[in-house]
Every structure is written in structure tokens, then in C-alpha cells.
């Protein structure tokens, strides 16, 4: 068993070396990035989860900028919707955890939400990572993020709590169309749309069948998946995402054999990154895109 493991790690190191040798060299500028990593199965996707949220307050422009500098392939954005129908970047339905306010996003107008401090909590919670520049950061709208990073970036956007926000999918599609991010097919799209809600994804699929969709799956027990479930997924999704702690190599191989991408979350330790790559995942969500890039480059 140990011998098999050593052989697999050696094979992984070689594949990482070969993979690294195909990557562009030089600085982290957006123009040097692979322009079509999303559907290229040779490209292992580094998804900056809530930005580089291990280093900066999640879902702020500062966190997204850091993720971009650390060569994340995608900026991951969780969406909530304000009282006046604006899509904003936040993980929770409530503003309590990540701002100095209280209450639900749906009860705030955008103007009210913009008064909140979305950065100081991070300095208080992680004094060793604190930065005065994080004080007073605002909650960004989806449009602000897209305006800031433009078409050189790629966006991995999650419809959160869609049952709470009627019209969320239509508004999301309106915005990504406005910024010309959809492309003519799955391969050329600048966005991946993800959700735990199959209903929300099917709605997106019906609104635009060429949108690449990722079905997030929540497992309470070790993950299993049937041929029937895989078949159903391939009818509307290009891939799946689930907690990395719930899967094993057999699961990963079944998903890959069905032709689906698999992006586990949230993977922050290098050892786990290596193990998942060894199993054959096609990318992963991480709060530390710098660490994942180290692993992908054999460091
Ligand atoms: O979207 C992938 C992962 O982020 C799902 O979990 O709770 O961090 O949005 P969560
Ligand atoms: Ca998410």
C-alpha cells in the first residue's frame, strides 16, 4: 500500500512538473494568464474562494485583488440581493458576521449596506494578519467587481439562497450579459455559475443553455453518487463541487468518467491539495491561491 502511494506521488510530481512547464512564465499580470482555463481539462483550476480570503476579509475588493495577484484562475463570488434588488457579494444572508451591522441583507437598501464596514472584523479576528487598509472596506456589488477586474478575469459566481431572492437569476444574467461575459458557448464563457440549488441552476440553464453550470452538492456522510445522478447532472451541468472532506478517489474517478469537472471546497492545506490532485480533481476552491500555485508548480 505504501509502495503504491509512493509511486502515485512520484507520478503526481512528474505530472505537476509537466503541467508547470506548460504554464506561462513571468509576472502575475492578467494579460499573461491562460485565457480559457475553464473548460480545458488540462488546466487545474485554482479558484480564489471569496478572494484570497485566508489573507484578507472575504468578499471585499481587497480580497479579490489579492486572489488575482496570487494567480487564482477564478474569483469566487457568493451572491445575496438587497431590498432594492441589487446583487452584492456576501456569503451569509445576514450581515452580522462580516460587517459591523446586524440583520438580513434583504432588509438593507444598497445605500444602507454601503455604510457598513466589511473589513474591520477581519483585523479583530486575525490580528496576526491585520492591515489598516482593511478598515472601512465596503461590501461590493457584483457590478463593481466586474468593472474592477473586467474581461481579463474569470468569475465563479454562486446564487446563494435563491428561494429568498425572487428574480436573482434574471438579474445575474442581465449583468453578465451587460459585461459580455457569457461567450458564445461553454468554452468561451468568462463565468461559471454554481449553486446548491438545482432549481436555480435549471432556471439559469433555461434562460441561457450555453452557460457553464456547476452543481454544488452537500453531503452529510461520505459522498457516493449513482450512475443515474451523474446522467441527470450531465444534462445541465459541466461539473460538480462538494466538500473535499467527504470524497475519496473512487468518487472522483466516477465523476471524471462521466465527463464532469470536479471542484472540491475548501482546500487550504498543501497535503490535501496534493492528495486531491492525485485522485484526479480538475481544480479546487481555496482561501490560499498562493499555496495551491506552489503545489501546482511543485514547490
Ligand atoms: O462555492 C463553493 C463553496 O464556496 C461552497 O460553500 O459555503 O463557502 O459558499 P460556501
Ligand atoms: Ca461559495
PDB file of C-alpha atoms and ligand atoms in Angstrom:
ATOM      1  CA  UNK A   1       0.000   0.000   0.000  1.00  0.00           C
ATOM      2  CA  UNK A   2       2.808   2.383   0.986  1.00  0.00           C
ATOM      3  CA  UNK A   3       4.735   1.473  -2.180  1.00  0.00           C
ATOM      4  CA  UNK A   4       1.654   2.184  -4.314  1.00  0.00           C
ATOM      5  CA  UNK A   5       1.292   5.532  -2.567  1.00  0.00           C
ATOM      6  CA  UNK A   6       4.944   6.452  -3.243  1.00  0.00           C
ATOM      7  CA  UNK A   7       4.582   5.552  -6.918  1.00  0.00           C
ATOM      8  CA  UNK A   8       1.452   7.668  -7.172  1.00  0.00           C
ATOM      9  CA  UNK A   9       3.137  10.650  -5.506  1.00  0.00           C
ATOM     10  CA  UNK A  10       6.102  10.310  -7.876  1.00  0.00           C
ATOM     11  CA  UNK A  11       3.715  10.197 -10.828  1.00  0.00           C
ATOM     12  CA  UNK A  12       1.912  13.248  -9.486  1.00  0.00           C
ATOM     13  CA  UNK A  13       5.179  15.148  -9.090  1.00  0.00           C
ATOM     14  CA  UNK A  14       6.048  14.351 -12.708  1.00  0.00           C
ATOM     15  CA  UNK A  15       2.614  15.446 -13.946  1.00  0.00           C
ATOM     16  CA  UNK A  16       2.868  18.661 -11.911  1.00  0.00           C
ATOM     17  CA  UNK A  17       6.310  19.275 -13.421  1.00  0.00           C
ATOM     18  CA  UNK A  18       4.980  18.707 -16.927  1.00  0.00           C
ATOM     19  CA  UNK A  19       1.942  20.830 -16.192  1.00  0.00           C
ATOM     20  CA  UNK A  20       4.085  23.626 -14.729  1.00  0.00           C
ATOM     21  CA  UNK A  21       6.327  23.589 -17.784  1.00  0.00           C
ATOM     22  CA  UNK A  22       3.297  24.345 -19.964  1.00  0.00           C
ATOM     23  CA  UNK A  23       2.296  27.386 -17.933  1.00  0.00           C
ATOM     24  CA  UNK A  24       3.203  30.920 -18.971  1.00  0.00           C
ATOM     25  CA  UNK A  25       6.170  32.362 -17.113  1.00  0.00           C
ATOM     26  CA  UNK A  26       6.746  35.907 -15.846  1.00  0.00           C
ATOM     27  CA  UNK A  27       4.733  38.218 -13.638  1.00  0.00           C
ATOM     28  CA  UNK A  28       1.152  37.875 -12.451  1.00  0.00           C
ATOM     29  CA  UNK A  29      -0.361  40.331 -14.928  1.00  0.00           C
ATOM     30  CA  UNK A  30      -3.812  39.482 -16.223  1.00  0.00           C
ATOM     31  CA  UNK A  31      -2.681  39.518 -19.860  1.00  0.00           C
ATOM     32  CA  UNK A  32      -0.278  36.645 -19.231  1.00  0.00           C
ATOM     33  CA  UNK A  33      -2.976  34.377 -17.855  1.00  0.00           C
ATOM     34  CA  UNK A  34      -4.437  31.429 -19.696  1.00  0.00           C
ATOM     35  CA  UNK A  35      -7.487  32.944 -21.376  1.00  0.00           C
ATOM     36  CA  UNK A  36      -9.511  29.768 -21.499  1.00  0.00           C
ATOM     37  CA  UNK A  37      -8.784  27.652 -18.456  1.00  0.00           C
ATOM     38  CA  UNK A  38     -12.397  26.915 -17.561  1.00  0.00           C
ATOM     39  CA  UNK A  39     -13.239  24.029 -19.858  1.00  0.00           C
ATOM     40  CA  UNK A  40      -9.671  22.971 -20.627  1.00  0.00           C
ATOM     41  CA  UNK A  41      -9.339  19.681 -18.789  1.00  0.00           C
ATOM     42  CA  UNK A  42      -5.528  20.020 -18.772  1.00  0.00           C
ATOM     43  CA  UNK A  43      -5.770  23.145 -16.667  1.00  0.00           C
ATOM     44  CA  UNK A  44      -6.202  22.505 -12.956  1.00  0.00           C
ATOM     45  CA  UNK A  45      -8.313  25.383 -11.739  1.00  0.00           C
ATOM     46  CA  UNK A  46      -7.221  27.488  -8.827  1.00  0.00           C
ATOM     47  CA  UNK A  47     -10.405  29.108  -7.523  1.00  0.00           C
ATOM     48  CA  UNK A  48      -9.821  32.004  -5.127  1.00  0.00           C
ATOM     49  CA  UNK A  49     -12.561  31.240  -2.606  1.00  0.00           C
ATOM     50  CA  UNK A  50     -14.223  34.513  -1.547  1.00  0.00           C
ATOM     51  CA  UNK A  51     -10.995  36.008  -2.988  1.00  0.00           C
ATOM     52  CA  UNK A  52      -7.755  35.232  -1.182  1.00  0.00           C
ATOM     53  CA  UNK A  53      -9.878  35.087   1.953  1.00  0.00           C
ATOM     54  CA  UNK A  54      -7.187  33.437   4.057  1.00  0.00           C
ATOM     55  CA  UNK A  55      -5.239  36.681   3.793  1.00  0.00           C
ATOM     56  CA  UNK A  56      -7.876  39.442   3.562  1.00  0.00           C
ATOM     57  CA  UNK A  57     -11.526  39.996   4.516  1.00  0.00           C
ATOM     58  CA  UNK A  58     -13.690  37.722   2.362  1.00  0.00           C
ATOM     59  CA  UNK A  59     -15.743  39.173  -0.481  1.00  0.00           C
ATOM     60  CA  UNK A  60     -14.063  42.571  -0.492  1.00  0.00           C
ATOM     61  CA  UNK A  61     -12.261  44.062  -3.475  1.00  0.00           C
ATOM     62  CA  UNK A  62      -9.046  43.764  -1.438  1.00  0.00           C
ATOM     63  CA  UNK A  63      -9.534  40.019  -1.127  1.00  0.00           C
ATOM     64  CA  UNK A  64     -10.373  39.619  -4.821  1.00  0.00           C
ATOM     65  CA  UNK A  65      -7.337  41.720  -5.847  1.00  0.00           C
ATOM     66  CA  UNK A  66      -5.068  39.557  -3.741  1.00  0.00           C
ATOM     67  CA  UNK A  67      -6.584  36.436  -5.292  1.00  0.00           C
ATOM     68  CA  UNK A  68      -5.878  37.871  -8.735  1.00  0.00           C
ATOM     69  CA  UNK A  69      -2.294  38.757  -7.781  1.00  0.00           C
ATOM     70  CA  UNK A  70      -1.817  35.227  -6.450  1.00  0.00           C
ATOM     71  CA  UNK A  71      -2.852  33.925  -9.875  1.00  0.00           C
ATOM     72  CA  UNK A  72      -6.199  32.484  -8.954  1.00  0.00           C
ATOM     73  CA  UNK A  73      -7.858  31.410 -12.205  1.00  0.00           C
ATOM     74  CA  UNK A  74     -11.293  32.400 -10.938  1.00  0.00           C
ATOM     75  CA  UNK A  75     -12.625  34.930  -8.450  1.00  0.00           C
ATOM     76  CA  UNK A  76     -15.289  33.146  -6.415  1.00  0.00           C
ATOM     77  CA  UNK A  77     -18.283  35.327  -5.570  1.00  0.00           C
ATOM     78  CA  UNK A  78     -21.260  34.416  -3.369  1.00  0.00           C
ATOM     79  CA  UNK A  79     -24.329  36.497  -4.185  1.00  0.00           C
ATOM     80  CA  UNK A  80     -27.005  37.977  -1.964  1.00  0.00           C
ATOM     81  CA  UNK A  81     -29.635  40.547  -3.002  1.00  0.00           C
ATOM     82  CA  UNK A  82     -30.558  43.852  -1.345  1.00  0.00           C
ATOM     83  CA  UNK A  83     -34.039  45.170  -0.583  1.00  0.00           C
ATOM     84  CA  UNK A  84     -33.837  47.278  -3.757  1.00  0.00           C
ATOM     85  CA  UNK A  85     -32.809  44.328  -5.936  1.00  0.00           C
ATOM     86  CA  UNK A  86     -29.042  44.835  -6.239  1.00  0.00           C
ATOM     87  CA  UNK A  87     -26.750  41.800  -6.317  1.00  0.00           C
ATOM     88  CA  UNK A  88     -23.936  42.101  -3.805  1.00  0.00           C
ATOM     89  CA  UNK A  89     -21.033  39.883  -2.754  1.00  0.00           C
ATOM     90  CA  UNK A  90     -21.561  38.239   0.619  1.00  0.00           C
ATOM     91  CA  UNK A  91     -21.600  34.665   1.870  1.00  0.00           C
ATOM     92  CA  UNK A  92     -24.213  34.896   4.616  1.00  0.00           C
ATOM     93  CA  UNK A  93     -27.836  36.040   4.342  1.00  0.00           C
ATOM     94  CA  UNK A  94     -27.100  38.144   7.423  1.00  0.00           C
ATOM     95  CA  UNK A  95     -24.543  40.961   7.589  1.00  0.00           C
ATOM     96  CA  UNK A  96     -23.650  40.119  11.196  1.00  0.00           C
ATOM     97  CA  UNK A  97     -20.516  38.005  10.735  1.00  0.00           C
ATOM     98  CA  UNK A  98     -18.656  40.040   8.115  1.00  0.00           C
ATOM     99  CA  UNK A  99     -19.679  43.645   8.806  1.00  0.00           C
ATOM    100  CA  UNK A 100     -20.268  45.930  11.771  1.00  0.00           C
ATOM    101  CA  UNK A 101     -24.011  45.837  11.095  1.00  0.00           C
ATOM    102  CA  UNK A 102     -26.810  43.476  12.064  1.00  0.00           C
ATOM    103  CA  UNK A 103     -29.766  41.995  10.231  1.00  0.00           C
ATOM    104  CA  UNK A 104     -30.527  40.486   6.854  1.00  0.00           C
ATOM    105  CA  UNK A 105     -29.186  41.691   3.520  1.00  0.00           C
ATOM    106  CA  UNK A 106     -32.713  41.571   2.090  1.00  0.00           C
ATOM    107  CA  UNK A 107     -33.773  44.243   4.601  1.00  0.00           C
ATOM    108  CA  UNK A 108     -31.000  46.673   3.559  1.00  0.00           C
ATOM    109  CA  UNK A 109     -31.063  49.006   0.560  1.00  0.00           C
ATOM    110  CA  UNK A 110     -27.759  49.168  -1.278  1.00  0.00           C
ATOM    111  CA  UNK A 111     -27.197  52.677   0.078  1.00  0.00           C
ATOM    112  CA  UNK A 112     -27.646  51.429   3.651  1.00  0.00           C
ATOM    113  CA  UNK A 113     -25.418  48.413   3.033  1.00  0.00           C
ATOM    114  CA  UNK A 114     -22.664  50.648   1.700  1.00  0.00           C
ATOM    115  CA  UNK A 115     -22.456  52.382   5.076  1.00  0.00           C
ATOM    116  CA  UNK A 116     -21.247  49.164   6.719  1.00  0.00           C
ATOM    117  CA  UNK A 117     -17.604  48.310   7.456  1.00  0.00           C
ATOM    118  CA  UNK A 118     -16.823  44.939   5.847  1.00  0.00           C
ATOM    119  CA  UNK A 119     -13.130  44.814   6.781  1.00  0.00           C
ATOM    120  CA  UNK A 120     -12.532  45.591  10.461  1.00  0.00           C
ATOM    121  CA  UNK A 121     -13.966  42.269  11.670  1.00  0.00           C
ATOM    122  CA  UNK A 122     -11.064  40.533   9.923  1.00  0.00           C
ATOM    123  CA  UNK A 123      -8.441  42.623  11.743  1.00  0.00           C
ATOM    124  CA  UNK A 124     -10.122  41.862  15.057  1.00  0.00           C
ATOM    125  CA  UNK A 125     -10.456  38.130  14.374  1.00  0.00           C
ATOM    126  CA  UNK A 126      -6.988  37.685  12.846  1.00  0.00           C
ATOM    127  CA  UNK A 127      -4.666  40.245  14.500  1.00  0.00           C
ATOM    128  CA  UNK A 128      -1.636  38.475  13.007  1.00  0.00           C
ATOM    129  CA  UNK A 129      -2.994  39.222   9.506  1.00  0.00           C
ATOM    130  CA  UNK A 130      -4.468  42.650  10.297  1.00  0.00           C
ATOM    131  CA  UNK A 131      -3.940  45.511   7.877  1.00  0.00           C
ATOM    132  CA  UNK A 132      -5.139  49.098   8.482  1.00  0.00           C
ATOM    133  CA  UNK A 133      -6.159  49.206   4.811  1.00  0.00           C
ATOM    134  CA  UNK A 134      -8.940  46.721   5.581  1.00  0.00           C
ATOM    135  CA  UNK A 135     -10.686  49.128   7.960  1.00  0.00           C
ATOM    136  CA  UNK A 136     -13.862  50.559   6.466  1.00  0.00           C
ATOM    137  CA  UNK A 137     -13.901  48.423   3.316  1.00  0.00           C
ATOM    138  CA  UNK A 138     -17.327  48.367   1.700  1.00  0.00           C
ATOM    139  CA  UNK A 139     -19.453  45.449   0.564  1.00  0.00           C
ATOM    140  CA  UNK A 140     -19.010  45.358  -3.232  1.00  0.00           C
ATOM    141  CA  UNK A 141     -21.808  44.956  -5.737  1.00  0.00           C
ATOM    142  CA  UNK A 142     -21.394  42.304  -8.414  1.00  0.00           C
ATOM    143  CA  UNK A 143     -21.174  45.089 -10.982  1.00  0.00           C
ATOM    144  CA  UNK A 144     -18.346  46.779  -9.087  1.00  0.00           C
ATOM    145  CA  UNK A 145     -16.378  43.542  -9.091  1.00  0.00           C
ATOM    146  CA  UNK A 146     -16.891  43.079 -12.821  1.00  0.00           C
ATOM    147  CA  UNK A 147     -15.963  46.717 -13.502  1.00  0.00           C
ATOM    148  CA  UNK A 148     -12.809  46.349 -11.417  1.00  0.00           C
ATOM    149  CA  UNK A 149     -11.470  43.149 -12.971  1.00  0.00           C
ATOM    150  CA  UNK A 150     -13.072  43.299 -16.419  1.00  0.00           C
ATOM    151  CA  UNK A 151     -12.794  40.643 -19.081  1.00  0.00           C
ATOM    152  CA  UNK A 152      -9.244  39.549 -18.225  1.00  0.00           C
ATOM    153  CA  UNK A 153     -10.607  37.854 -15.120  1.00  0.00           C
ATOM    154  CA  UNK A 154     -12.899  34.873 -14.715  1.00  0.00           C
ATOM    155  CA  UNK A 155     -15.729  34.672 -12.227  1.00  0.00           C
ATOM    156  CA  UNK A 156     -17.137  31.675 -10.357  1.00  0.00           C
ATOM    157  CA  UNK A 157     -20.489  33.010  -9.195  1.00  0.00           C
ATOM    158  CA  UNK A 158     -22.828  31.335  -6.701  1.00  0.00           C
ATOM    159  CA  UNK A 159     -26.532  32.030  -6.383  1.00  0.00           C
ATOM    160  CA  UNK A 160     -26.946  31.893  -2.594  1.00  0.00           C
ATOM    161  CA  UNK A 161     -30.386  31.366  -1.028  1.00  0.00           C
ATOM    162  CA  UNK A 162     -32.200  31.831  -4.365  1.00  0.00           C
ATOM    163  CA  UNK A 163     -35.510  30.947  -2.688  1.00  0.00           C
ATOM    164  CA  UNK A 164     -35.153  34.147  -0.627  1.00  0.00           C
ATOM    165  CA  UNK A 165     -34.485  36.351  -3.667  1.00  0.00           C
ATOM    166  CA  UNK A 166     -37.051  36.040  -6.477  1.00  0.00           C
ATOM    167  CA  UNK A 167     -35.578  37.329  -9.733  1.00  0.00           C
ATOM    168  CA  UNK A 168     -31.982  36.716  -8.661  1.00  0.00           C
ATOM    169  CA  UNK A 169     -31.197  34.578 -11.724  1.00  0.00           C
ATOM    170  CA  UNK A 170     -32.655  37.055 -14.205  1.00  0.00           C
ATOM    171  CA  UNK A 171     -30.681  39.902 -12.619  1.00  0.00           C
ATOM    172  CA  UNK A 172     -27.483  37.843 -12.680  1.00  0.00           C
ATOM    173  CA  UNK A 173     -27.962  37.033 -16.347  1.00  0.00           C
ATOM    174  CA  UNK A 174     -28.727  40.679 -17.148  1.00  0.00           C
ATOM    175  CA  UNK A 175     -25.457  41.739 -15.539  1.00  0.00           C
ATOM    176  CA  UNK A 176     -23.201  39.109 -17.077  1.00  0.00           C
ATOM    177  CA  UNK A 177     -24.731  39.891 -20.483  1.00  0.00           C
ATOM    178  CA  UNK A 178     -24.157  43.619 -19.909  1.00  0.00           C
ATOM    179  CA  UNK A 179     -20.436  42.936 -19.355  1.00  0.00           C
ATOM    180  CA  UNK A 180     -20.244  40.449 -22.249  1.00  0.00           C
ATOM    181  CA  UNK A 181     -19.027  37.635 -20.037  1.00  0.00           C
ATOM    182  CA  UNK A 182     -21.165  34.805 -21.364  1.00  0.00           C
ATOM    183  CA  UNK A 183     -19.347  33.928 -24.609  1.00  0.00           C
ATOM    184  CA  UNK A 184     -20.944  32.041 -27.442  1.00  0.00           C
ATOM    185  CA  UNK A 185     -20.538  28.658 -25.791  1.00  0.00           C
ATOM    186  CA  UNK A 186     -19.411  26.996 -22.573  1.00  0.00           C
ATOM    187  CA  UNK A 187     -15.757  27.092 -23.569  1.00  0.00           C
ATOM    188  CA  UNK A 188     -15.601  30.830 -24.190  1.00  0.00           C
ATOM    189  CA  UNK A 189     -17.647  31.903 -21.174  1.00  0.00           C
ATOM    190  CA  UNK A 190     -15.875  34.079 -18.597  1.00  0.00           C
ATOM    191  CA  UNK A 191     -18.191  32.851 -15.874  1.00  0.00           C
ATOM    192  CA  UNK A 192     -19.010  29.604 -14.160  1.00  0.00           C
ATOM    193  CA  UNK A 193     -22.327  29.663 -12.332  1.00  0.00           C
ATOM    194  CA  UNK A 194     -22.626  27.485  -9.226  1.00  0.00           C
ATOM    195  CA  UNK A 195     -25.379  26.735  -6.752  1.00  0.00           C
ATOM    196  CA  UNK A 196     -26.503  24.190  -4.194  1.00  0.00           C
ATOM    197  CA  UNK A 197     -29.980  24.805  -5.625  1.00  0.00           C
ATOM    198  CA  UNK A 198     -30.723  22.614  -8.632  1.00  0.00           C
ATOM    199  CA  UNK A 199     -33.817  24.737  -9.248  1.00  0.00           C
ATOM    200  CA  UNK A 200     -31.708  27.870  -9.526  1.00  0.00           C
ATOM    201  CA  UNK A 201     -29.272  26.207 -11.945  1.00  0.00           C
ATOM    202  CA  UNK A 202     -32.077  24.829 -14.100  1.00  0.00           C
ATOM    203  CA  UNK A 203     -33.538  28.313 -14.234  1.00  0.00           C
ATOM    204  CA  UNK A 204     -30.179  29.677 -15.418  1.00  0.00           C
ATOM    205  CA  UNK A 205     -29.945  26.824 -17.924  1.00  0.00           C
ATOM    206  CA  UNK A 206     -33.369  27.639 -19.341  1.00  0.00           C
ATOM    207  CA  UNK A 207     -32.510  31.334 -19.551  1.00  0.00           C
ATOM    208  CA  UNK A 208     -29.240  30.566 -21.371  1.00  0.00           C
ATOM    209  CA  UNK A 209     -28.445  26.912 -22.206  1.00  0.00           C
ATOM    210  CA  UNK A 210     -24.798  27.710 -23.078  1.00  0.00           C
ATOM    211  CA  UNK A 211     -23.938  28.908 -19.569  1.00  0.00           C
ATOM    212  CA  UNK A 212     -21.492  26.530 -17.860  1.00  0.00           C
ATOM    213  CA  UNK A 213     -23.029  25.410 -14.576  1.00  0.00           C
ATOM    214  CA  UNK A 214     -21.551  23.710 -11.528  1.00  0.00           C
ATOM    215  CA  UNK A 215     -23.900  21.793  -9.245  1.00  0.00           C
ATOM    216  CA  UNK A 216     -22.799  22.087  -5.630  1.00  0.00           C
ATOM    217  CA  UNK A 217     -23.746  19.062  -3.541  1.00  0.00           C
ATOM    218  CA  UNK A 218     -23.943  18.985   0.249  1.00  0.00           C
ATOM    219  CA  UNK A 219     -23.085  15.601   1.756  1.00  0.00           C
ATOM    220  CA  UNK A 220     -23.591  14.808   5.423  1.00  0.00           C
ATOM    221  CA  UNK A 221     -21.989  11.363   5.081  1.00  0.00           C
ATOM    222  CA  UNK A 222     -19.064  10.181   2.926  1.00  0.00           C
ATOM    223  CA  UNK A 223     -20.078  11.017  -0.645  1.00  0.00           C
ATOM    224  CA  UNK A 224     -21.496   8.494  -3.085  1.00  0.00           C
ATOM    225  CA  UNK A 225     -23.045   9.130  -6.464  1.00  0.00           C
ATOM    226  CA  UNK A 226     -25.086   6.852  -8.726  1.00  0.00           C
ATOM    227  CA  UNK A 227     -24.947   6.489 -12.494  1.00  0.00           C
ATOM    228  CA  UNK A 228     -28.471   7.917 -12.624  1.00  0.00           C
ATOM    229  CA  UNK A 229     -27.446  11.010 -10.685  1.00  0.00           C
ATOM    230  CA  UNK A 230     -24.423  11.513 -12.933  1.00  0.00           C
ATOM    231  CA  UNK A 231     -26.583  11.154 -16.032  1.00  0.00           C
ATOM    232  CA  UNK A 232     -29.021  13.775 -14.724  1.00  0.00           C
ATOM    233  CA  UNK A 233     -26.160  16.165 -13.919  1.00  0.00           C
ATOM    234  CA  UNK A 234     -24.679  15.921 -17.407  1.00  0.00           C
ATOM    235  CA  UNK A 235     -27.979  17.161 -18.825  1.00  0.00           C
ATOM    236  CA  UNK A 236     -27.461  20.681 -17.468  1.00  0.00           C
ATOM    237  CA  UNK A 237     -24.109  20.958 -15.633  1.00  0.00           C
ATOM    238  CA  UNK A 238     -20.460  20.845 -16.699  1.00  0.00           C
ATOM    239  CA  UNK A 239     -19.263  19.905 -13.242  1.00  0.00           C
ATOM    240  CA  UNK A 240     -19.843  19.437  -9.546  1.00  0.00           C
ATOM    241  CA  UNK A 241     -18.466  20.836  -6.299  1.00  0.00           C
ATOM    242  CA  UNK A 242     -18.633  19.372  -2.814  1.00  0.00           C
ATOM    243  CA  UNK A 243     -16.762  19.371   0.470  1.00  0.00           C
ATOM    244  CA  UNK A 244     -13.293  17.915  -0.001  1.00  0.00           C
ATOM    245  CA  UNK A 245     -13.640  16.185   3.348  1.00  0.00           C
ATOM    246  CA  UNK A 246     -16.456  13.963   2.078  1.00  0.00           C
ATOM    247  CA  UNK A 247     -14.906  12.454  -1.060  1.00  0.00           C
ATOM    248  CA  UNK A 248     -12.417   9.746  -1.943  1.00  0.00           C
ATOM    249  CA  UNK A 249     -10.590   8.631  -5.073  1.00  0.00           C
ATOM    250  CA  UNK A 250     -13.430   6.336  -6.197  1.00  0.00           C
ATOM    251  CA  UNK A 251     -15.890   9.188  -6.088  1.00  0.00           C
ATOM    252  CA  UNK A 252     -13.570  11.493  -8.025  1.00  0.00           C
ATOM    253  CA  UNK A 253     -12.940   8.867 -10.693  1.00  0.00           C
ATOM    254  CA  UNK A 254     -16.677   8.205 -11.134  1.00  0.00           C
ATOM    255  CA  UNK A 255     -17.360  11.891 -11.668  1.00  0.00           C
ATOM    256  CA  UNK A 256     -14.462  12.218 -14.125  1.00  0.00           C
ATOM    257  CA  UNK A 257     -15.576   9.108 -16.020  1.00  0.00           C
ATOM    258  CA  UNK A 258     -18.942  10.794 -16.538  1.00  0.00           C
ATOM    259  CA  UNK A 259     -17.128  13.691 -18.216  1.00  0.00           C
ATOM    260  CA  UNK A 260     -17.830  16.167 -15.442  1.00  0.00           C
ATOM    261  CA  UNK A 261     -15.451  18.641 -13.835  1.00  0.00           C
ATOM    262  CA  UNK A 262     -14.972  18.256 -10.087  1.00  0.00           C
ATOM    263  CA  UNK A 263     -14.002  21.187  -7.863  1.00  0.00           C
ATOM    264  CA  UNK A 264     -13.953  20.343  -4.137  1.00  0.00           C
ATOM    265  CA  UNK A 265     -14.061  23.043  -1.464  1.00  0.00           C
ATOM    266  CA  UNK A 266     -12.454  24.485   0.653  1.00  0.00           C
ATOM    267  CA  UNK A 267      -8.893  23.191   0.454  1.00  0.00           C
ATOM    268  CA  UNK A 268      -6.310  25.150   2.424  1.00  0.00           C
ATOM    269  CA  UNK A 269      -3.558  22.688   3.288  1.00  0.00           C
ATOM    270  CA  UNK A 270      -0.929  21.630   0.768  1.00  0.00           C
ATOM    271  CA  UNK A 271      -1.073  17.976   1.761  1.00  0.00           C
ATOM    272  CA  UNK A 272      -4.797  17.824   0.999  1.00  0.00           C
ATOM    273  CA  UNK A 273      -4.261  19.720  -2.265  1.00  0.00           C
ATOM    274  CA  UNK A 274      -1.701  17.110  -3.345  1.00  0.00           C
ATOM    275  CA  UNK A 275      -3.989  14.246  -2.381  1.00  0.00           C
ATOM    276  CA  UNK A 276      -6.943  15.635  -4.328  1.00  0.00           C
ATOM    277  CA  UNK A 277      -4.802  16.248  -7.412  1.00  0.00           C
ATOM    278  CA  UNK A 278      -3.554  12.694  -7.080  1.00  0.00           C
ATOM    279  CA  UNK A 279      -7.167  11.494  -7.122  1.00  0.00           C
ATOM    280  CA  UNK A 280      -7.869  13.409 -10.334  1.00  0.00           C
ATOM    281  CA  UNK A 281      -9.849  16.521  -9.394  1.00  0.00           C
ATOM    282  CA  UNK A 282      -9.936  19.225 -12.076  1.00  0.00           C
ATOM    283  CA  UNK A 283      -9.467  22.140  -9.682  1.00  0.00           C
ATOM    284  CA  UNK A 284     -10.440  23.288  -6.227  1.00  0.00           C
ATOM    285  CA  UNK A 285     -11.621  26.196  -4.118  1.00  0.00           C
ATOM    286  CA  UNK A 286      -9.029  27.582  -1.742  1.00  0.00           C
ATOM    287  CA  UNK A 287      -8.682  30.543   0.601  1.00  0.00           C
ATOM    288  CA  UNK A 288      -4.949  30.399  -0.225  1.00  0.00           C
ATOM    289  CA  UNK A 289      -4.451  30.527  -4.003  1.00  0.00           C
ATOM    290  CA  UNK A 290      -0.754  31.173  -3.343  1.00  0.00           C
ATOM    291  CA  UNK A 291      -0.411  27.788  -1.634  1.00  0.00           C
ATOM    292  CA  UNK A 292      -2.245  25.988  -4.428  1.00  0.00           C
ATOM    293  CA  UNK A 293       0.002  27.617  -7.008  1.00  0.00           C
ATOM    294  CA  UNK A 294       3.021  26.423  -5.021  1.00  0.00           C
ATOM    295  CA  UNK A 295       1.659  22.902  -5.172  1.00  0.00           C
ATOM    296  CA  UNK A 296       0.840  23.144  -8.884  1.00  0.00           C
ATOM    297  CA  UNK A 297       4.387  24.350  -9.521  1.00  0.00           C
ATOM    298  CA  UNK A 298       5.942  21.570  -7.429  1.00  0.00           C
ATOM    299  CA  UNK A 299       7.084  23.858  -4.610  1.00  0.00           C
TER     300      UNK A 299
HETATM  301  O1  LIG B   1     -18.974  27.563  -3.694  1.00  0.00           O
HETATM  302  C1  LIG B   1     -18.149  26.572  -3.218  1.00  0.00           C
HETATM  303  C2  LIG B   1     -18.138  26.732  -1.762  1.00  0.00           C
HETATM  304  O2  LIG B   1     -17.876  28.067  -1.555  1.00  0.00           O
HETATM  305  C3  LIG B   1     -19.471  26.361  -1.190  1.00  0.00           C
HETATM  306  O3  LIG B   1     -19.508  26.644   0.135  1.00  0.00           O
HETATM  307  O4  LIG B   1     -20.469  27.906   1.940  1.00  0.00           O
HETATM  308  O5  LIG B   1     -18.231  28.535   1.087  1.00  0.00           O
HETATM  309  O6  LIG B   1     -20.233  29.025  -0.269  1.00  0.00           O
HETATM  310  P1  LIG B   1     -19.614  28.095   0.738  1.00  0.00           P
HETATM  311 CA1  LIG B   2     -19.407  29.755  -2.408  1.00  0.00          CA
END
